[in-house]
CSV table of C-alpha atoms in Angstrom, one decimal:
chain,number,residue,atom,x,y,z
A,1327,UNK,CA,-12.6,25.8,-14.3
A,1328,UNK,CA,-12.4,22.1,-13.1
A,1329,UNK,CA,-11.4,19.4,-15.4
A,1330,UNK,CA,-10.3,15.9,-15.2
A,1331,UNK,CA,-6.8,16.6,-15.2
A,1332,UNK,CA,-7.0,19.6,-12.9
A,1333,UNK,CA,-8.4,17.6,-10.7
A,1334,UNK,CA,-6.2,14.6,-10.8
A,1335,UNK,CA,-3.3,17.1,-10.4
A,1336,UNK,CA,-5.1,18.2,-7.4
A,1337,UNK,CA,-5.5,22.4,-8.5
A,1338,UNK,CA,-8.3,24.3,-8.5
A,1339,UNK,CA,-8.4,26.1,-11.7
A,1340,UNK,CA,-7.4,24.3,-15.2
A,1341,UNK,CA,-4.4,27.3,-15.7
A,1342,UNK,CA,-1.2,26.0,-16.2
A,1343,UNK,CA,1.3,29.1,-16.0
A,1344,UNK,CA,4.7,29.4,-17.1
A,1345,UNK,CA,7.3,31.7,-15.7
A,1346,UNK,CA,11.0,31.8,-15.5
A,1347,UNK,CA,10.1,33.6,-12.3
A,1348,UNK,CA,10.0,31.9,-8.9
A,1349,UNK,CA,7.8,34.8,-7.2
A,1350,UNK,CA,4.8,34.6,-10.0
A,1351,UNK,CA,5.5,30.4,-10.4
A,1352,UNK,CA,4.4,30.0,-6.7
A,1353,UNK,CA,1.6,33.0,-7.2
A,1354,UNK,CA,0.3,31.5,-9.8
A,1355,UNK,CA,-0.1,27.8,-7.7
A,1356,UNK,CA,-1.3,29.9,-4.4
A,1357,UNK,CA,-4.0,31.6,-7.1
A,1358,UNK,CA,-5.6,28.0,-7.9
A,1359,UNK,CA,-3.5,27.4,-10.9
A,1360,UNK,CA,-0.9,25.2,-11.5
A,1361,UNK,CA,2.7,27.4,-11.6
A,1362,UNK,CA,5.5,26.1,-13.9
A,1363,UNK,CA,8.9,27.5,-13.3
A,1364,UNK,CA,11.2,27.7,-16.7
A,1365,UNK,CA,14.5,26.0,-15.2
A,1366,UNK,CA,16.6,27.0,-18.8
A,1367,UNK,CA,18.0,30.2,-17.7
A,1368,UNK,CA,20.0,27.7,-14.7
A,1369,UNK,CA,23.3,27.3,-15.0
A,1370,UNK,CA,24.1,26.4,-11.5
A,1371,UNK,CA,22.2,23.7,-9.9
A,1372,UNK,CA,22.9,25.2,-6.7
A,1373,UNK,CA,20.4,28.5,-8.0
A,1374,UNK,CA,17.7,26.4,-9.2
A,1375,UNK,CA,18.0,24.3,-5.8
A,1376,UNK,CA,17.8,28.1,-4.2
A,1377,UNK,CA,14.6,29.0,-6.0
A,1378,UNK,CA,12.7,25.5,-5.7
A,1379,UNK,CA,13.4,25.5,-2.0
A,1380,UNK,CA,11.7,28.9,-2.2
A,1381,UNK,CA,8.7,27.7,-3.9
A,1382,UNK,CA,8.2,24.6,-1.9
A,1383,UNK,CA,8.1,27.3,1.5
A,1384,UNK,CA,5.4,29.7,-0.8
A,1385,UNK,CA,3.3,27.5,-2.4
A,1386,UNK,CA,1.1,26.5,0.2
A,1387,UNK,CA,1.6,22.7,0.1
A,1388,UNK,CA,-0.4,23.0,-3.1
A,1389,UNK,CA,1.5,21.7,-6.8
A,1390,UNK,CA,3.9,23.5,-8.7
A,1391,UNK,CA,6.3,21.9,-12.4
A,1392,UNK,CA,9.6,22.2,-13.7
A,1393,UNK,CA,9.7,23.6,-17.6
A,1394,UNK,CA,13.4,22.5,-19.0
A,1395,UNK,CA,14.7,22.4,-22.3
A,1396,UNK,CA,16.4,19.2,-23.5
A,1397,UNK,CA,16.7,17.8,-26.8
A,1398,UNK,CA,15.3,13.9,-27.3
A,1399,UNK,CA,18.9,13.2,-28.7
A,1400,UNK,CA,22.3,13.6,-27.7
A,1401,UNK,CA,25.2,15.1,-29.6
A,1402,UNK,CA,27.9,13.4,-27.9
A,1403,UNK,CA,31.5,14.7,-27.2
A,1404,UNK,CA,30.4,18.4,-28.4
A,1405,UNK,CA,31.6,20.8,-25.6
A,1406,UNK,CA,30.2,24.5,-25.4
A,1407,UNK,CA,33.5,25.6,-26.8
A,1408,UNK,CA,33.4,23.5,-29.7
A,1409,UNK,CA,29.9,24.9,-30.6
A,1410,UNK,CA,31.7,28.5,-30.0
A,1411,UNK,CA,34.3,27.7,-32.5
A,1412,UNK,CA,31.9,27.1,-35.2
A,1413,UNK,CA,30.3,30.7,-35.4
A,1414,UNK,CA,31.5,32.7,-38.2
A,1415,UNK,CA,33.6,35.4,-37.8
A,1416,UNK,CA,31.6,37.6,-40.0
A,1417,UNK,CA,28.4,36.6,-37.7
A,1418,UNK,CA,30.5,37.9,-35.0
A,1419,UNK,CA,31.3,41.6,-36.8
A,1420,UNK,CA,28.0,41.9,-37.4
A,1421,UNK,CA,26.6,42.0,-34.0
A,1422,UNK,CA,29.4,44.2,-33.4
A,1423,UNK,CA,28.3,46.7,-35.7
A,1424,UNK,CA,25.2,46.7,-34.9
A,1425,UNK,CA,25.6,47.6,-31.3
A,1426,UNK,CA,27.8,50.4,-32.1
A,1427,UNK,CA,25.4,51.8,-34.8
A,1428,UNK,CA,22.7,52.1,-31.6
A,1429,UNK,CA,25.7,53.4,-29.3
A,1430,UNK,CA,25.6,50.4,-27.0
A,1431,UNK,CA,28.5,50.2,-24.6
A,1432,UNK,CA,30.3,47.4,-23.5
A,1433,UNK,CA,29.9,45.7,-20.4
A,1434,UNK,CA,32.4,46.7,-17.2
A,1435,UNK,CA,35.6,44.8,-17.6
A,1436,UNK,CA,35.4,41.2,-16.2
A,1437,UNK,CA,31.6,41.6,-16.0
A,1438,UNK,CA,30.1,38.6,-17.4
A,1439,UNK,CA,27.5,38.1,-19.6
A,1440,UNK,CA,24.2,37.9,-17.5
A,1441,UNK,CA,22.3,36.4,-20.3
A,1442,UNK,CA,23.9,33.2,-21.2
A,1443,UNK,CA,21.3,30.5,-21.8
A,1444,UNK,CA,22.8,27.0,-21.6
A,1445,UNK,CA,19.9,25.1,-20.4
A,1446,UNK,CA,19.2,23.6,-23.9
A,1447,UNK,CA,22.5,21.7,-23.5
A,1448,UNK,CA,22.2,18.0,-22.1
A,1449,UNK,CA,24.7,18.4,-18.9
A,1450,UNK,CA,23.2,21.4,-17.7
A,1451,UNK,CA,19.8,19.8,-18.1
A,1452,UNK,CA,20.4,16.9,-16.7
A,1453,UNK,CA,21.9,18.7,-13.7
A,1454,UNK,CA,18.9,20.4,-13.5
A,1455,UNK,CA,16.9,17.0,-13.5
A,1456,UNK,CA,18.8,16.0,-10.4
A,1457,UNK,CA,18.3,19.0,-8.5
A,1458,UNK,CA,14.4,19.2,-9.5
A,1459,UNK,CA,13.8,15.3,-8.7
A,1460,UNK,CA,15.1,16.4,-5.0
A,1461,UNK,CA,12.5,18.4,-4.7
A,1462,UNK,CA,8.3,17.6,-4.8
A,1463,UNK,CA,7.5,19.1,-8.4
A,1464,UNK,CA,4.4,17.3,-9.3
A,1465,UNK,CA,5.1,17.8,-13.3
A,1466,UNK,CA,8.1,17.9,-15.4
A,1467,UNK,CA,7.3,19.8,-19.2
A,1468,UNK,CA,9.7,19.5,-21.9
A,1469,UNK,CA,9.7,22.9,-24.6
A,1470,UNK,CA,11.5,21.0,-27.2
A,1471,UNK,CA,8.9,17.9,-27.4
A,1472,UNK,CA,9.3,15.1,-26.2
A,1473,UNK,CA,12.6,14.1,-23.2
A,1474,UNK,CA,15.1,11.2,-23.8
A,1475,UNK,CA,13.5,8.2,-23.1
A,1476,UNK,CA,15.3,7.7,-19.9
A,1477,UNK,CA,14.6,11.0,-18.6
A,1478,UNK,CA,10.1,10.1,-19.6
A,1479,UNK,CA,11.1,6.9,-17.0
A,1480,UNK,CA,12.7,8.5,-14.4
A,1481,UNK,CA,10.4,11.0,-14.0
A,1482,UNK,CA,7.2,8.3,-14.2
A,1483,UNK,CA,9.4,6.2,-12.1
A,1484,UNK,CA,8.9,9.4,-9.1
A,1485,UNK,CA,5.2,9.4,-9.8
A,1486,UNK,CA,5.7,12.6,-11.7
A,1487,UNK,CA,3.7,13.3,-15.1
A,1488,UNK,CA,5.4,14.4,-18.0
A,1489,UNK,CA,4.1,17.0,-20.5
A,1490,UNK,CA,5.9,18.0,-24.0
A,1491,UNK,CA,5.1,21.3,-26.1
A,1492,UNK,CA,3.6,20.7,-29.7
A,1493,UNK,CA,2.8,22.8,-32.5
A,1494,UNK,CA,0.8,20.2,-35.0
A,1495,UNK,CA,-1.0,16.8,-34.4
A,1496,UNK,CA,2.5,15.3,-35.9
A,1497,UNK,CA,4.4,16.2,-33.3
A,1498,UNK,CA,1.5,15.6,-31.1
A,1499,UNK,CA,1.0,11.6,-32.0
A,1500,UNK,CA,5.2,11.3,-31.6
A,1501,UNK,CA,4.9,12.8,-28.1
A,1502,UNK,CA,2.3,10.3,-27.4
A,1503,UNK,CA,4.5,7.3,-28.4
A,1504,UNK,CA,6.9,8.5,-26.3
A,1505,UNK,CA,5.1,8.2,-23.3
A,1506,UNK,CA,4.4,11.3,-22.6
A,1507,UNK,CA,1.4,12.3,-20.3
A,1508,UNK,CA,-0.2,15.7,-21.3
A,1509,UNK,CA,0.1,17.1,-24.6
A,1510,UNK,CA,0.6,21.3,-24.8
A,1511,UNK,CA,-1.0,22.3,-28.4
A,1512,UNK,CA,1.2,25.4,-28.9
A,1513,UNK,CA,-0.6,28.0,-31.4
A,1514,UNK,CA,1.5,30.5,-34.3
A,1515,UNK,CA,-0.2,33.0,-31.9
A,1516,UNK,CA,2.2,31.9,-28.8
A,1517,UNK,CA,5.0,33.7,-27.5
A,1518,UNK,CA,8.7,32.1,-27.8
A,1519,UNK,CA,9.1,29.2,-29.8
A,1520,UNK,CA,6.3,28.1,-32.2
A,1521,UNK,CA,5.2,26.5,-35.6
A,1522,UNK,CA,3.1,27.6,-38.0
A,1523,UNK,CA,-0.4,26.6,-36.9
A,1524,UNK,CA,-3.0,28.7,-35.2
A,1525,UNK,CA,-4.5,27.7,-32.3
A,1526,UNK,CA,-7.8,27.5,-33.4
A,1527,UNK,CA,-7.0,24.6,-35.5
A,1528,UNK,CA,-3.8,23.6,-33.6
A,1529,UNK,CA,-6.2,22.5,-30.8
A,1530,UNK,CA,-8.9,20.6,-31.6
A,1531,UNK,CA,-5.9,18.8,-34.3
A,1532,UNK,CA,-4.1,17.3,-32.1
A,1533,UNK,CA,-7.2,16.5,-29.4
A,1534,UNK,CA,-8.1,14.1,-32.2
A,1535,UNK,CA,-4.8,13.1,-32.6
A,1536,UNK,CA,-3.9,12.0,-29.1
A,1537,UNK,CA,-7.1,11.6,-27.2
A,1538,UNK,CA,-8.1,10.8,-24.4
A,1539,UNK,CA,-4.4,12.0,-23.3
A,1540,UNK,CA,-5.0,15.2,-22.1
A,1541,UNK,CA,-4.3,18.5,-24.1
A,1542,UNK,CA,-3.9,22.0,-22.9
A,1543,UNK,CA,-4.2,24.7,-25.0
A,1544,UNK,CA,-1.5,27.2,-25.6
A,1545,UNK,CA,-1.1,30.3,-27.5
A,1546,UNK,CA,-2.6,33.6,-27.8
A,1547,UNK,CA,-4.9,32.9,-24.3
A,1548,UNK,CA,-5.0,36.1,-22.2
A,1549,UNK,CA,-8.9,36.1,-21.3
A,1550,UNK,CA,-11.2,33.9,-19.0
A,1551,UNK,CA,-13.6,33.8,-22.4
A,1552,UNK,CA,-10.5,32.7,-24.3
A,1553,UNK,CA,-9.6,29.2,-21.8
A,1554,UNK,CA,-13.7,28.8,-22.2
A,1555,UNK,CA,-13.3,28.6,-25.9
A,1556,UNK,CA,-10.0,25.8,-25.3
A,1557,UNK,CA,-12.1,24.0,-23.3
A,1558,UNK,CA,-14.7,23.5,-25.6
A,1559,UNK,CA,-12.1,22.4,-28.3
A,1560,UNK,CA,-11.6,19.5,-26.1
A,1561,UNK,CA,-8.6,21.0,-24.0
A,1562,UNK,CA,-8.5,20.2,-20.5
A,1563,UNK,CA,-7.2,23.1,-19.8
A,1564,UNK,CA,-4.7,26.0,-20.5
A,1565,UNK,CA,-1.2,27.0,-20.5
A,1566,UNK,CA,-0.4,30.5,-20.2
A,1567,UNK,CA,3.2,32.1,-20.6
A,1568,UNK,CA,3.2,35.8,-21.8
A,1569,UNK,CA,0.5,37.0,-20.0
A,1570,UNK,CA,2.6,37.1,-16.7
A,1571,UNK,CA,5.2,39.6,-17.7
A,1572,UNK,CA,3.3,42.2,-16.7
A,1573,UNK,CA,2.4,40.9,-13.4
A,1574,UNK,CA,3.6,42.6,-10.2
A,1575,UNK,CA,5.5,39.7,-9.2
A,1576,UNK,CA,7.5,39.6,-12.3
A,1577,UNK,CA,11.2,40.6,-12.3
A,1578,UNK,CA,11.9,41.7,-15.3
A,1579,UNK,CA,14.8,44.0,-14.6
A,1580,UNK,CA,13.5,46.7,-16.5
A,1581,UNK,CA,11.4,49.3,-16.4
A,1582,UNK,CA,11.8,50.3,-20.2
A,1583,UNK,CA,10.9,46.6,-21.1
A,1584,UNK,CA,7.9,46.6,-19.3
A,1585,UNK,CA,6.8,50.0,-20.5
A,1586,UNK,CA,7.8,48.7,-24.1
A,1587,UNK,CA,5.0,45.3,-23.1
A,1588,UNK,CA,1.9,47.6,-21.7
A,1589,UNK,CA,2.4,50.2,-24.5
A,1590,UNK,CA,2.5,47.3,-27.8
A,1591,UNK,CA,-0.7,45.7,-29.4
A,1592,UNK,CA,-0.8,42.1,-31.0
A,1593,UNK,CA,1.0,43.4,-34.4
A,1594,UNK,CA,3.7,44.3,-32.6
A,1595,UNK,CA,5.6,40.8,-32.4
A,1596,UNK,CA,7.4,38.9,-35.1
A,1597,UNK,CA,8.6,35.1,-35.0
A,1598,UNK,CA,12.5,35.8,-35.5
A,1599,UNK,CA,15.6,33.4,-35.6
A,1600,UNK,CA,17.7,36.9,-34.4
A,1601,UNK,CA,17.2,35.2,-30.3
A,1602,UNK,CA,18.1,31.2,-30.3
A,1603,UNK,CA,17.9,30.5,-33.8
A,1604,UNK,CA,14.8,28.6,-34.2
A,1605,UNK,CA,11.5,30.6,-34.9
A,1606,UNK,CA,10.7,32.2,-31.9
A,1607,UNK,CA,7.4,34.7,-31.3
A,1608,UNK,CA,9.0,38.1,-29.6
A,1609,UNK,CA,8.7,41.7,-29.8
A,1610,UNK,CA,9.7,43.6,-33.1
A,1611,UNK,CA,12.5,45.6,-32.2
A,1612,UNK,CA,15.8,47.0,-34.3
A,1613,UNK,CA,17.8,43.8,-33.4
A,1614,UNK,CA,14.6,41.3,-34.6
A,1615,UNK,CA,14.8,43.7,-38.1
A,1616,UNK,CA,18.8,43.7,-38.3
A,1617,UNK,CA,18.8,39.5,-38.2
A,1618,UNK,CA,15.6,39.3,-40.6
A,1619,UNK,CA,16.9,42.1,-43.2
A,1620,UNK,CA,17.9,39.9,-46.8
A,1621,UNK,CA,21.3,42.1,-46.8
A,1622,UNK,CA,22.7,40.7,-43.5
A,1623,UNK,CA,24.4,37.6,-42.8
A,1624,UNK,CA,21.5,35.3,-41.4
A,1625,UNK,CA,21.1,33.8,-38.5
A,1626,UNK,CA,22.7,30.7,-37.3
A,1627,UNK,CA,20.6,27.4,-36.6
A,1628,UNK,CA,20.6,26.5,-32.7
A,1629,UNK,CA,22.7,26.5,-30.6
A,1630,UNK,CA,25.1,28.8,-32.7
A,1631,UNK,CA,22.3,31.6,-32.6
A,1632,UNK,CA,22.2,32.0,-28.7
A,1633,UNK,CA,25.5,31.7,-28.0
A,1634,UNK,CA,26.4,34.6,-30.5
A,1635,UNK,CA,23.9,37.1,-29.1
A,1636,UNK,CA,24.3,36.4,-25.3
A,1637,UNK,CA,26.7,39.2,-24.5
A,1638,UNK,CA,24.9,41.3,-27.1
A,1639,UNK,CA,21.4,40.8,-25.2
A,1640,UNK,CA,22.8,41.2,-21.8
A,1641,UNK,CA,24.4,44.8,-23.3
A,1642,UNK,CA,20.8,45.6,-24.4
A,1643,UNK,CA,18.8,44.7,-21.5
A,1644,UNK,CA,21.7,46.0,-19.3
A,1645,UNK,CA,21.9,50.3,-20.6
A,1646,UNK,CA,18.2,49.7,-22.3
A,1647,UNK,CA,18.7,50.2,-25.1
A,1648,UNK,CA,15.1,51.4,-26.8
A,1649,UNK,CA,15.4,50.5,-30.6
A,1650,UNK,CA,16.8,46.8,-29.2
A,1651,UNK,CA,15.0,46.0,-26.3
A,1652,UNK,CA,12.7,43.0,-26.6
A,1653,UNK,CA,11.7,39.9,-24.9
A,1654,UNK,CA,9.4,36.8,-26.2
A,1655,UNK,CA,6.2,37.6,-26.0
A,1656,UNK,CA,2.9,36.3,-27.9
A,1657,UNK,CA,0.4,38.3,-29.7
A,1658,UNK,CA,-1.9,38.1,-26.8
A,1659,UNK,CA,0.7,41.3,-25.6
A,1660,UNK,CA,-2.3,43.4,-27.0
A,1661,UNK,CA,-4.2,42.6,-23.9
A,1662,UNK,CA,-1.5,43.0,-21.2
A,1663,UNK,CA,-1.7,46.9,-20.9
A,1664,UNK,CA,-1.7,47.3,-17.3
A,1665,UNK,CA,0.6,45.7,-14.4
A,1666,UNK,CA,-1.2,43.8,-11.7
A,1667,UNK,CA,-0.8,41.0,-9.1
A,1668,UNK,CA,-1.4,37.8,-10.5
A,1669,UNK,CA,-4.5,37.1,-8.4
A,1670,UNK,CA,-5.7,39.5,-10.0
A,1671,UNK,CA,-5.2,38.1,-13.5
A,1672,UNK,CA,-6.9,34.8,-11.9
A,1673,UNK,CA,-9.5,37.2,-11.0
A,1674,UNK,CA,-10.0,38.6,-14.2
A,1675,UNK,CA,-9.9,35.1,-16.2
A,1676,UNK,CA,-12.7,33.6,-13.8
A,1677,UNK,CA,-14.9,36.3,-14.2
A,1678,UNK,CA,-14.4,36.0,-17.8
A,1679,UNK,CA,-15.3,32.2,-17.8
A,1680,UNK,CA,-18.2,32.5,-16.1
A,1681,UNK,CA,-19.1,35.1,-18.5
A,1682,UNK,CA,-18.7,32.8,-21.3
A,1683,UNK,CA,-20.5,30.0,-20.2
A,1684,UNK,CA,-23.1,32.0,-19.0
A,1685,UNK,CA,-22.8,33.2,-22.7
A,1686,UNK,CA,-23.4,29.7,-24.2
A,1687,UNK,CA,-26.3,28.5,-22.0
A,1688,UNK,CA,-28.3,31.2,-23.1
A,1689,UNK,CA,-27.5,30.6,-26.9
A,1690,UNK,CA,-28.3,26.8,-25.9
A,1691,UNK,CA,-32.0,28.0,-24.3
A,1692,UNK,CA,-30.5,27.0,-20.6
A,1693,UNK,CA,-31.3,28.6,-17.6
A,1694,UNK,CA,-28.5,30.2,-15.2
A,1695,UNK,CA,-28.9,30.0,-12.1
């Protein structure tokens, strides 16, 4: 699964993999792929500086990204507490009532929230900027489109590409003006944030729309016959996310949530405001139902969203809480019905694309060797 790009990054296999987990990240780079560690769940430089020292001592010597999540403009002189301030009380009642209606309890007193995500705020993303251009990463992605122009030029200024998420071929072309160096075409199918094109026509959209800068394609790719069929929409390769959840590396902290993953099918997500506030592909749970049911409040637009259902997420996750426990995931949860390393996942999707172009050559009337 060698393509331009995956050679010029220096990888063996055309699999870009996302993980906000350190231990499937560097898995994922020691398996021939290309590992991509989500820094947004940082709040302390000093952990992300912990975890990318760990990678740089388990990856081989072989390449390894940052994933961060930074707006392309600044709201200047708006603190975390000011954003805080502006949630409605009502908003605030109603996760309240919710959690008592599925008898969630509190958290210990003084325990603090364990899910807080911040990373979408400039500072913190800047800080982790700093901390990852200390460190050897070899690609710097963007999940919110294209970085502040300064941020394209100090990572090009390293010698460090720069990738940026897309989900149409306008996005696409602005990314491209921006400087940026690979374009991810981001399917409906895909888990977390997402627009409203599938893959199929996301793809070979916004190939024609940026080429020759490199695409990979994203969303709803679990399968070695899968990447084959990116590729030959004129991808130069493919970035997986949810397919890693189930892997034995993965730390989810939960053995309901991963039973909840190997037992669902791909009808069983929804893209849901109820988690950040933007559209975001994740399981179908009680709490995705409660936020998209016409006779509660609404959500709030990001960054209000996140900040109002941290505590409330940490509570779920934390006593596991059936009806409310979820995670993002894509549709391509269908297929992950069974936990295993992720070499064997690389396993798997090689096999696969050598079936599929094995597949192809006989429909063409070629021999294979």
């Amino acid at each position: 699964m060698e393509t331009e790009l995956s050679k010029k990054l220096g990888v063996e296999h055309a699999i870009f993999g996302f993980t906000p987990f350190p231990a499937v990240a560097a898995a994922i780079t020691r398996a021939g792929g290309f590992g991509v560690l989500g820094a947004v769940r940082y709040t302390a430089p000093d952990d992300l500086a912990r975890d990318l020292d760990w990678m740089q001592k388990h990856t081989d010597g072989k390449p390894y990204g940052l994933d961060v999540v930074m707006p392309a403009t600044k709201v200047e002189g708006v603190t975390e507490d000011d954003i805080e301030a502006m949630i409605p009380a009502g908003h605030r009642q109603f996760v309240r009532d919710t959690l008592a209606e599925h008898g969630v309890p509190e958290l210990d007193e003084g325990e603090a929230s364990g899910w807080r995500i911040t990373g979408w705020m400039e500072d913190v993303a800047r800080n982790q900027l700093d901390v990852a251009f200390d460190h050897p990463i070899k690609l710097l992605a963007n999940a919110l489109g294209s970085p502040p122009a300064d941020v394209v030029d100090r990572a090009h200024d390293r010698g460090v590409p720069v990738a940026a998420l897309a989900g149409s071929a306008r996005h696409a072309r602005h990314h491209a003006d921006a400087g940026i160096d690979i374009v991810v075409a981001q399917g409906y199918e895909a888990g977390g944030h997402t627009g409203e094109i599938a893959s199929m026509v996301l793809v070979p959209d916004v190939v024609d729309a940026v080429g020759p800068l490199p695409v990979l394609a994203a969303g709803g790719i679990g399968s070695g016959e899968q990447i084959a069929a990116g590729l030959a929409l004129g991808a130069q390769g493919v970035w997986l996310g949810s397919l890693w959840l189930t892997t034995t590396e993965a730390d989810l902290h939960s053995r309901a949530l991963t039973r909840k993953l190997l037992a669902a099918g791909s009808g069983d997500t929804v893209r849901s405001r109820a988690l950040t506030g933007k559209p975001a592909r994740q399981l179908r749970t009680g709490w995705t139902d409660a936020w998209d049911d016409p006779s509660g409040p609404g959500t709030l637009p990001m960054p209000l969203q996140g900040l109002l259902v941290a505590e409330a997420v940490s509570r779920i996750q934390k006593y596991e809480t059936g009806a409310l426990l979820g995670t993002p995931v894509g549709q391509i949860v269908g297929r992950m019905n069974s936990e295993r390393p992720v070499q064997a996942v690389f396993d798997d999707l090689t096999r696969g694309f050598e079936r599929a172009v094995e597949r192809i050559n006989r429909i063409a009337g070629r021999s294979v060797s």
